[in-house]
Amino acid sequence: MLRTMLQQGSLTIVMPDGKPCRYGDGSGVPLTVRLHDTATVRHLVINPELALGEAYMNERLTIEGDDVQELLGLIVKAMHNAPRIWWQKPLLEMRHVSRRFTQNNVLPRSQRNVAHHYDLSGELYDLFLDADQQYSCAYFRDQSDTLELAQAQKKDHIARKLMIAPGMRVLDIGCGWGGMALTLARDYGAHVLGITLSKEQHTRATARAAREGLSDLVEFRLCDYRGVMGAFDRIVSVGMFEHVGIPHHKVFFDTIRNRLAPDGIALVHTIGWMGRPNGTNPWIAKYIFPGGYVPTLSETAVAIESSQLWSADVECWRLHYAYTLRHWFNRFTDKQDEVRALYDDRFVRMWRFYLAACEQTFRHGPQAVFQFQLSRKIDAVPLTRDYLYQHSKRDLFKNAAE
């Protein structure tokens, strides 16, 4: 399997009996991995996507120097470019066919899925997110941007696309810890309803609004998107569509259309898959995001079209999430002793693997971020994208003059 897959790189596998096996062409950073029992070897051969993460988090596979980033980068590049071994194809096909069942996120299942990830200790997210607790892809105008700056630029970019004006009524679907909603209220004068299924996020977001004196402009509710009533001038959803599930894509965009004012604008920001539709990575589905699914552009476009919405603009962000994840990984690693005090060693390894695997998939795999700007009317937004950048140009001219 490895000789077929690894045509490049320098990987040494030390088998349970101590025998070293070498793969790749000897290029790049040399890596040594030790497998500590034969059961792990069998599991890796049959179902590598699930087995690799489990073996790492359970210390049945160890990496010399614990360089999980380098190992996963090598593997993601290899799996993306090489054909899969024949005996794994039935499992891959089964994973693809079963998507509609495993992602049938009716309300009770959605609540359980959200609680699994987002109702972890709030102290955990404090350790590696930016001060505004943005848990989605940041927008890097330059790779050297700080995480705080890049997250502020993300919110500003989205607000420009929404063309927010004071007094507008905004719905934030999947509001997280409230950062986007509070920004739209504080900096743009909007009245915002933020909804989430996470009790932890709802509690923290509500407390933040009270602390910042914005409770008269922002309301946070424990509510599913399918239960919202009323009309909104603007709708924003950042990093939530991945949790909707294929059977509910049309319901999601029908909800946006039904809740959007006739001349309104919506913005959906989601991780996207650039390959053919595929099943969710089984390790991610089991340990990190149960019920999650990364949609392709074609799958999303079908749901948008069937909901009779205009795709006013579609933007693809490529390496932005890789840069974001590296900031998170570094911060998490720096604070891993504090994470270990909250949970245990296994949790630390699990989350290091999660953050590294996601980063390398954005760097070397078919994964990106899509932003869909949607409207009910053909002329709800300007004819060109100039309005997104005019203010920035004025700032540049002003700074140059000074």
Short mmCIF file of C-alpha atoms in Angstrom, two decimals:
data_model
loop_
_atom_site.label_atom_id
_atom_site.label_comp_id
_atom_site.label_asym_id
_atom_site.label_seq_id
_atom_site.Cartn_x
_atom_site.Cartn_y
_atom_site.Cartn_z
CA MET A 1 0.00 0.00 0.00
CA LEU A 2 2.69 2.50 1.00
CA ARG A 3 4.95 1.68 -1.95
CA THR A 4 2.03 2.41 -4.28
CA MET A 5 1.06 5.61 -2.47
CA LEU A 6 4.38 7.19 -1.45
CA GLN A 7 6.33 8.07 -4.59
CA GLN A 8 8.03 11.03 -2.93
CA GLY A 9 9.34 11.89 0.53
CA SER A 10 11.40 9.92 3.02
CA LEU A 11 9.41 7.76 5.44
CA THR A 12 10.75 4.94 7.63
CA ILE A 13 8.22 2.69 9.34
CA VAL A 14 9.55 0.65 12.25
CA MET A 15 7.31 -2.41 12.47
CA PRO A 16 6.25 -3.99 15.81
CA ASP A 17 9.03 -6.60 15.46
CA GLY A 18 11.62 -3.81 15.11
CA LYS A 19 12.13 -4.20 11.36
CA PRO A 20 12.52 -0.82 9.55
CA CYS A 21 10.79 -0.39 6.17
CA ARG A 22 11.62 2.62 4.01
CA TYR A 23 9.30 4.36 1.54
CA GLY A 24 9.51 7.29 -0.87
CA ASP A 25 12.34 8.59 -3.03
CA GLY A 26 14.45 9.94 -0.15
CA SER A 27 13.52 13.57 -0.75
CA GLY A 28 12.27 16.06 1.84
CA VAL A 29 12.36 15.84 5.62
CA PRO A 30 13.18 12.28 6.80
CA LEU A 31 10.45 10.90 9.06
CA THR A 32 10.46 7.86 11.31
CA VAL A 33 7.22 6.31 12.56
CA ARG A 34 6.99 3.40 15.00
CA LEU A 35 4.04 0.99 15.04
CA HIS A 36 3.69 -0.71 18.41
CA ASP A 37 1.37 -3.66 17.70
CA THR A 38 0.22 -5.80 14.78
CA ALA A 39 -3.46 -4.87 15.29
CA THR A 40 -2.56 -1.28 14.38
CA VAL A 41 -0.82 -2.49 11.22
CA ARG A 42 -3.93 -4.42 10.14
CA HIS A 43 -6.20 -1.47 10.92
CA LEU A 44 -3.98 0.92 8.92
CA VAL A 45 -4.07 -1.39 5.91
CA ILE A 46 -7.86 -1.77 5.90
CA ASN A 47 -9.10 1.69 6.93
CA PRO A 48 -6.17 4.16 7.07
CA GLU A 49 -8.24 7.35 7.44
CA LEU A 50 -9.74 6.10 10.70
CA ALA A 51 -6.79 4.04 11.91
CA LEU A 52 -4.08 6.70 11.60
CA GLY A 53 -5.79 9.20 13.91
CA GLU A 54 -6.79 6.53 16.42
CA ALA A 55 -3.30 5.05 16.51
CA TYR A 56 -1.72 8.47 17.06
CA MET A 57 -4.10 9.56 19.82
CA ASN A 58 -3.77 6.19 21.59
CA GLU A 59 0.03 6.16 21.23
CA ARG A 60 0.01 2.92 19.24
CA LEU A 61 1.76 4.93 16.54
CA THR A 62 4.48 7.40 17.52
CA ILE A 63 6.44 9.84 15.39
CA GLU A 64 10.08 10.61 16.03
CA GLY A 65 10.14 14.21 17.26
CA ASP A 66 6.30 14.15 17.29
CA ASP A 67 6.30 16.01 13.94
CA VAL A 68 2.65 15.29 13.17
CA GLN A 69 2.44 18.22 10.74
CA GLU A 70 5.22 16.89 8.51
CA LEU A 71 3.85 13.34 8.54
CA LEU A 72 0.31 14.41 7.69
CA GLY A 73 1.56 16.75 4.96
CA LEU A 74 3.40 13.83 3.35
CA ILE A 75 0.36 11.54 3.61
CA VAL A 76 -2.22 14.08 2.39
CA LYS A 77 -0.12 14.91 -0.68
CA ALA A 78 0.36 11.22 -1.42
CA MET A 79 -3.32 10.28 -1.00
CA HIS A 80 -4.42 13.23 -3.12
CA ASN A 81 -2.12 12.33 -6.01
CA ALA A 82 -1.99 8.51 -5.96
CA PRO A 83 -4.71 5.94 -6.75
CA ARG A 84 -6.15 4.06 -3.80
CA ILE A 85 -5.24 0.42 -3.27
CA TRP A 86 -7.89 -1.95 -4.61
CA TRP A 87 -9.05 -3.54 -1.34
CA GLN A 88 -10.00 -0.15 0.16
CA LYS A 89 -12.32 0.84 -2.69
CA PRO A 90 -15.45 -0.98 -1.42
CA LEU A 91 -15.16 0.82 1.94
CA LEU A 92 -14.75 4.18 0.19
CA GLU A 93 -17.78 3.48 -1.98
CA MET A 94 -19.86 2.47 1.05
CA ARG A 95 -18.85 5.70 2.79
CA HIS A 96 -19.95 7.69 -0.26
CA VAL A 97 -23.29 5.87 -0.63
CA SER A 98 -24.18 6.15 3.08
CA ARG A 99 -23.73 9.94 3.22
CA ARG A 100 -27.43 10.74 3.19
CA PHE A 101 -28.06 8.47 6.16
CA THR A 102 -25.07 9.52 8.28
CA GLN A 103 -25.76 13.21 7.63
CA ASN A 104 -29.52 13.20 8.14
CA ASN A 105 -29.25 15.91 10.79
CA VAL A 106 -32.77 16.20 12.11
CA LEU A 107 -33.07 18.51 15.12
CA PRO A 108 -32.32 16.01 17.96
CA ARG A 109 -29.28 14.68 16.11
CA SER A 110 -28.11 18.21 15.29
CA GLN A 111 -28.28 19.11 18.98
CA ARG A 112 -26.19 16.07 19.95
CA ASN A 113 -23.65 16.77 17.20
CA VAL A 114 -23.23 20.39 18.24
CA ALA A 115 -22.87 19.50 21.92
CA HIS A 116 -20.13 16.97 21.09
CA HIS A 117 -17.78 19.69 19.83
CA TYR A 118 -19.00 23.12 20.84
CA ASP A 119 -20.07 22.38 24.39
CA LEU A 120 -16.55 21.48 25.44
CA SER A 121 -15.09 23.70 28.12
CA GLY A 122 -15.05 27.34 27.07
CA GLU A 123 -11.60 27.54 28.63
CA LEU A 124 -10.31 25.23 25.88
CA TYR A 125 -11.23 27.66 23.11
CA ASP A 126 -9.87 30.58 25.11
CA LEU A 127 -6.44 28.98 24.88
CA PHE A 128 -6.03 29.06 21.10
CA LEU A 129 -8.64 31.33 19.47
CA ASP A 130 -8.27 35.08 19.01
CA ALA A 131 -9.73 37.45 21.59
CA ASP A 132 -13.03 37.67 19.66
CA GLN A 133 -13.28 33.85 19.61
CA GLN A 134 -13.65 33.48 15.86
CA TYR A 135 -13.69 29.73 15.19
CA SER A 136 -13.70 29.92 11.39
CA CYS A 137 -11.33 30.77 8.55
CA ALA A 138 -9.60 34.15 8.85
CA TYR A 139 -8.85 36.42 5.87
CA PHE A 140 -5.14 37.03 5.30
CA ARG A 141 -4.28 40.01 3.10
CA ASP A 142 -0.70 38.92 3.73
CA GLN A 143 0.62 35.65 5.14
CA SER A 144 2.40 37.61 7.87
CA ASP A 145 -0.87 39.03 9.27
CA THR A 146 -1.52 38.24 12.92
CA LEU A 147 -4.47 36.01 13.72
CA GLU A 148 -6.29 38.93 15.37
CA LEU A 149 -5.84 41.14 12.29
CA ALA A 150 -6.85 38.37 9.86
CA GLN A 151 -10.03 37.61 11.83
CA ALA A 152 -10.94 41.31 11.91
CA GLN A 153 -10.37 41.44 8.14
CA LYS A 154 -12.68 38.43 7.71
CA LYS A 155 -15.52 40.15 9.55
CA ASP A 156 -14.94 43.39 7.66
CA HIS A 157 -14.98 41.57 4.31
CA ILE A 158 -18.25 39.85 5.16
CA ALA A 159 -19.83 43.10 6.39
CA ARG A 160 -18.89 44.77 3.09
CA LYS A 161 -20.52 41.98 1.12
CA LEU A 162 -23.66 42.33 3.25
CA MET A 163 -23.66 46.12 2.76
CA ILE A 164 -24.69 46.62 6.38
CA ALA A 165 -26.38 49.92 7.30
CA PRO A 166 -27.54 51.18 10.74
CA GLY A 167 -30.90 49.84 11.83
CA MET A 168 -30.87 46.78 9.60
CA ARG A 169 -32.27 43.56 11.04
CA VAL A 170 -29.72 40.77 10.71
CA LEU A 171 -29.99 37.01 11.32
CA ASP A 172 -26.74 35.22 12.24
CA ILE A 173 -27.21 31.46 11.71
CA GLY A 174 -24.69 29.57 13.82
CA CYS A 175 -23.49 32.59 15.78
CA GLY A 176 -20.75 30.82 17.73
CA TRP A 177 -19.57 32.83 20.73
CA GLY A 178 -21.15 35.98 19.29
CA GLY A 179 -18.20 37.75 17.68
CA MET A 180 -19.78 38.42 14.29
CA ALA A 181 -23.13 39.50 15.74
CA LEU A 182 -21.50 41.84 18.26
CA THR A 183 -19.29 43.36 15.56
CA LEU A 184 -22.25 44.06 13.26
CA ALA A 185 -24.11 45.71 16.15
CA ARG A 186 -21.21 47.66 17.66
CA ASP A 187 -19.47 48.82 14.47
CA TYR A 188 -22.37 48.99 12.01
CA GLY A 189 -25.44 49.73 14.15
CA ALA A 190 -27.38 46.62 13.09
CA HIS A 191 -30.01 44.81 15.15
CA VAL A 192 -28.85 41.19 15.25
CA LEU A 193 -30.48 37.90 16.18
CA GLY A 194 -27.84 35.22 16.68
CA ILE A 195 -28.91 31.58 16.89
CA THR A 196 -26.97 28.50 18.04
CA LEU A 197 -27.67 25.00 19.32
CA SER A 198 -24.71 25.12 21.71
CA LYS A 199 -25.63 25.89 25.31
CA GLU A 200 -22.03 26.88 26.06
CA GLN A 201 -21.90 29.31 23.14
CA HIS A 202 -25.32 30.78 23.98
CA THR A 203 -24.34 31.43 27.59
CA ARG A 204 -21.03 33.06 26.66
CA ALA A 205 -22.44 35.13 23.79
CA THR A 206 -25.28 36.48 25.94
CA ALA A 207 -22.82 37.43 28.69
CA ARG A 208 -20.58 39.18 26.15
CA ALA A 209 -23.50 41.26 24.83
CA ALA A 210 -24.39 42.35 28.37
CA ARG A 211 -20.77 43.11 29.23
CA GLU A 212 -20.35 45.29 26.13
CA GLY A 213 -23.66 47.09 26.66
CA LEU A 214 -25.13 45.73 23.42
CA SER A 215 -28.09 43.75 24.76
CA ASP A 216 -30.47 46.28 23.21
CA LEU A 217 -29.03 45.58 19.74
CA VAL A 218 -28.15 41.86 19.96
CA GLU A 219 -30.23 38.89 21.04
CA PHE A 220 -28.89 35.34 21.22
CA ARG A 221 -31.25 32.35 21.16
CA LEU A 222 -30.88 28.60 21.57
CA CYS A 223 -32.64 27.85 18.32
CA ASP A 224 -32.35 25.77 15.15
CA TYR A 225 -32.34 27.59 11.81
CA ARG A 226 -35.54 25.77 10.88
CA GLY A 227 -37.35 27.35 13.83
CA VAL A 228 -36.70 31.04 13.08
CA MET A 229 -39.63 33.22 12.06
CA GLY A 230 -39.82 36.77 10.68
CA ALA A 231 -38.07 38.72 7.94
CA PHE A 232 -34.48 40.01 7.94
CA ASP A 233 -32.67 42.58 5.83
CA ARG A 234 -29.49 40.55 5.99
CA ILE A 235 -28.61 36.93 6.83
CA VAL A 236 -25.12 35.70 7.60
CA SER A 237 -23.91 32.18 8.32
CA VAL A 238 -20.21 31.52 8.94
CA GLY A 239 -18.93 27.97 9.38
CA MET A 240 -22.32 26.42 10.05
CA PHE A 241 -23.36 25.00 6.65
CA GLU A 242 -20.87 22.12 7.10
CA HIS A 243 -23.16 20.86 9.91
CA VAL A 244 -26.41 20.95 7.92
CA GLY A 245 -26.06 17.58 6.15
CA ILE A 246 -26.80 16.72 2.52
CA PRO A 247 -30.50 15.79 3.03
CA HIS A 248 -31.14 19.27 4.46
CA HIS A 249 -29.22 21.48 2.01
CA LYS A 250 -32.38 22.58 0.23
CA VAL A 251 -34.20 23.19 3.52
CA PHE A 252 -31.33 25.41 4.64
CA PHE A 253 -31.41 27.61 1.53
CA ASP A 254 -35.23 27.59 1.44
CA THR A 255 -35.08 28.94 5.00
CA ILE A 256 -32.70 31.71 3.91
CA ARG A 257 -34.99 32.68 1.05
CA ASN A 258 -38.11 32.63 3.21
CA ARG A 259 -36.53 34.69 5.98
CA LEU A 260 -34.81 37.19 3.65
CA ALA A 261 -36.51 40.50 2.80
CA PRO A 262 -37.26 40.95 -0.95
CA ASP A 263 -34.28 43.29 -1.41
CA GLY A 264 -32.12 41.54 1.19
CA ILE A 265 -28.64 40.00 0.95
CA ALA A 266 -27.33 36.79 2.52
CA LEU A 267 -23.76 35.55 2.96
CA VAL A 268 -22.94 31.86 3.51
CA HIS A 269 -19.31 31.09 4.39
CA THR A 270 -18.45 27.39 4.36
CA ILE A 271 -15.60 24.94 3.97
CA GLY A 272 -15.81 23.42 0.48
CA TRP A 273 -14.52 20.33 -1.29
CA MET A 274 -12.85 20.80 -4.67
CA GLY A 275 -12.97 17.12 -5.68
CA ARG A 276 -15.91 14.90 -6.50
CA PRO A 277 -18.50 14.41 -3.74
CA ASN A 278 -17.11 12.12 -1.08
CA GLY A 279 -17.92 10.78 2.36
CA THR A 280 -16.70 12.54 5.49
CA ASN A 281 -13.34 11.40 6.83
CA PRO A 282 -14.35 8.68 9.35
CA TRP A 283 -11.94 9.84 12.07
CA ILE A 284 -13.26 13.42 11.87
CA ALA A 285 -16.85 12.13 11.89
CA LYS A 286 -16.25 9.91 14.93
CA TYR A 287 -14.13 12.14 17.14
CA ILE A 288 -14.44 15.78 16.04
CA PHE A 289 -17.53 16.68 13.97
CA PRO A 290 -20.20 13.95 14.01
CA GLY A 291 -22.75 14.60 11.29
CA GLY A 292 -20.43 17.03 9.53
CA TYR A 293 -19.93 17.16 5.78
CA VAL A 294 -17.80 19.34 3.51
CA PRO A 295 -19.95 20.11 0.43
CA THR A 296 -18.73 20.48 -3.12
CA LEU A 297 -19.47 23.56 -5.19
CA SER A 298 -21.81 21.53 -7.39
CA GLU A 299 -23.81 20.15 -4.46
CA THR A 300 -24.23 23.60 -2.95
CA ALA A 301 -25.12 25.21 -6.29
CA VAL A 302 -27.94 22.71 -6.86
CA ALA A 303 -29.49 23.56 -3.48
CA ILE A 304 -29.16 27.31 -4.10
CA GLU A 305 -30.73 27.05 -7.55
CA SER A 306 -33.64 24.96 -6.31
CA SER A 307 -34.35 27.61 -3.67
CA GLN A 308 -34.64 30.29 -6.37
CA LEU A 309 -31.89 32.46 -4.98
CA TRP A 310 -29.45 34.53 -7.02
CA SER A 311 -25.77 33.69 -6.59
CA ALA A 312 -24.76 37.34 -6.66
CA ASP A 313 -21.12 36.43 -6.01
CA VAL A 314 -19.16 33.24 -5.31
CA GLU A 315 -15.64 33.59 -3.89
CA CYS A 316 -13.09 30.84 -3.23
CA TRP A 317 -10.50 31.27 -0.47
CA ARG A 318 -7.64 28.82 -0.93
CA LEU A 319 -4.79 28.92 1.60
CA HIS A 320 -6.47 31.22 4.14
CA TYR A 321 -7.65 28.35 6.33
CA ALA A 322 -4.25 26.65 6.27
CA TYR A 323 -2.74 29.85 7.70
CA THR A 324 -5.55 30.10 10.27
CA LEU A 325 -5.08 26.53 11.40
CA ARG A 326 -1.33 26.94 11.79
CA HIS A 327 -1.97 29.83 14.21
CA TRP A 328 -4.43 27.64 16.15
CA PHE A 329 -2.06 24.65 16.14
CA ASN A 330 0.85 26.72 17.44
CA ARG A 331 -1.25 28.35 20.16
CA PHE A 332 -2.77 25.02 21.16
CA THR A 333 0.68 23.39 21.32
CA ASP A 334 2.04 26.26 23.42
CA LYS A 335 -0.84 25.77 25.89
CA GLN A 336 -1.06 21.98 25.76
CA ASP A 337 -0.16 21.61 29.45
CA GLU A 338 -3.23 23.69 30.29
CA VAL A 339 -5.34 21.62 27.89
CA ARG A 340 -4.02 18.47 29.56
CA ALA A 341 -5.13 19.85 32.93
CA LEU A 342 -8.64 20.35 31.51
CA TYR A 343 -8.81 16.91 29.88
CA ASP A 344 -5.94 14.40 29.48
CA ASP A 345 -2.99 13.35 27.28
CA ARG A 346 -5.23 11.52 24.82
CA PHE A 347 -7.35 14.63 24.26
CA VAL A 348 -4.22 16.71 23.60
CA ARG A 349 -3.00 14.22 20.98
CA MET A 350 -6.47 14.01 19.44
CA TRP A 351 -6.71 17.76 18.99
CA ARG A 352 -3.13 18.15 17.75
CA PHE A 353 -3.93 15.54 15.10
CA TYR A 354 -7.24 17.28 14.24
CA LEU A 355 -5.70 20.72 13.78
CA ALA A 356 -2.69 19.39 11.86
CA ALA A 357 -4.78 17.14 9.60
CA CYS A 358 -7.13 19.98 8.72
CA GLU A 359 -4.25 22.34 7.96
CA GLN A 360 -2.52 19.87 5.68
CA THR A 361 -5.76 19.11 3.84
CA PHE A 362 -6.13 22.82 3.11
CA ARG A 363 -2.48 23.01 2.02
CA HIS A 364 -2.23 19.87 -0.08
CA GLY A 365 -5.72 18.40 -0.49
CA PRO A 366 -8.86 19.44 -2.42
CA GLN A 367 -10.26 21.68 0.31
CA ALA A 368 -10.97 25.43 0.35
CA VAL A 369 -13.52 27.94 1.66
CA PHE A 370 -16.50 29.16 -0.36
CA GLN A 371 -18.39 32.39 0.23
CA PHE A 372 -21.80 32.59 -1.41
CA GLN A 373 -23.40 36.02 -1.62
CA LEU A 374 -27.10 35.43 -2.22
CA SER A 375 -30.14 37.58 -2.98
CA ARG A 376 -33.75 37.30 -4.05
CA LYS A 377 -33.49 40.18 -6.54
CA ILE A 378 -31.11 40.38 -9.48
CA ASP A 379 -30.09 43.94 -8.61
CA ALA A 380 -29.77 43.65 -4.81
CA VAL A 381 -26.00 44.23 -5.00
CA PRO A 382 -23.93 46.53 -7.26
CA LEU A 383 -22.88 45.43 -10.75
CA THR A 384 -19.19 45.13 -9.89
CA ARG A 385 -17.06 44.27 -6.86
CA ASP A 386 -15.69 47.81 -6.60
CA TYR A 387 -17.82 48.53 -3.53
CA LEU A 388 -15.89 45.89 -1.60
CA TYR A 389 -12.56 47.69 -1.96
CA GLN A 390 -13.25 51.40 -2.46
CA HIS A 391 -13.05 52.19 1.26
CA SER A 392 -9.74 50.35 1.55
CA LYS A 393 -8.35 52.38 -1.35
CA ARG A 394 -9.40 55.64 0.30
CA ASP A 395 -7.58 54.57 3.46
CA LEU A 396 -4.45 53.83 1.45
CA PHE A 397 -4.59 57.23 -0.24
CA LYS A 398 -5.19 58.96 3.08
CA ASN A 399 -2.25 57.18 4.73
CA ALA A 400 0.00 57.98 1.78
CA ALA A 401 -0.94 61.67 1.95
CA GLU A 402 -0.21 61.82 5.67
#
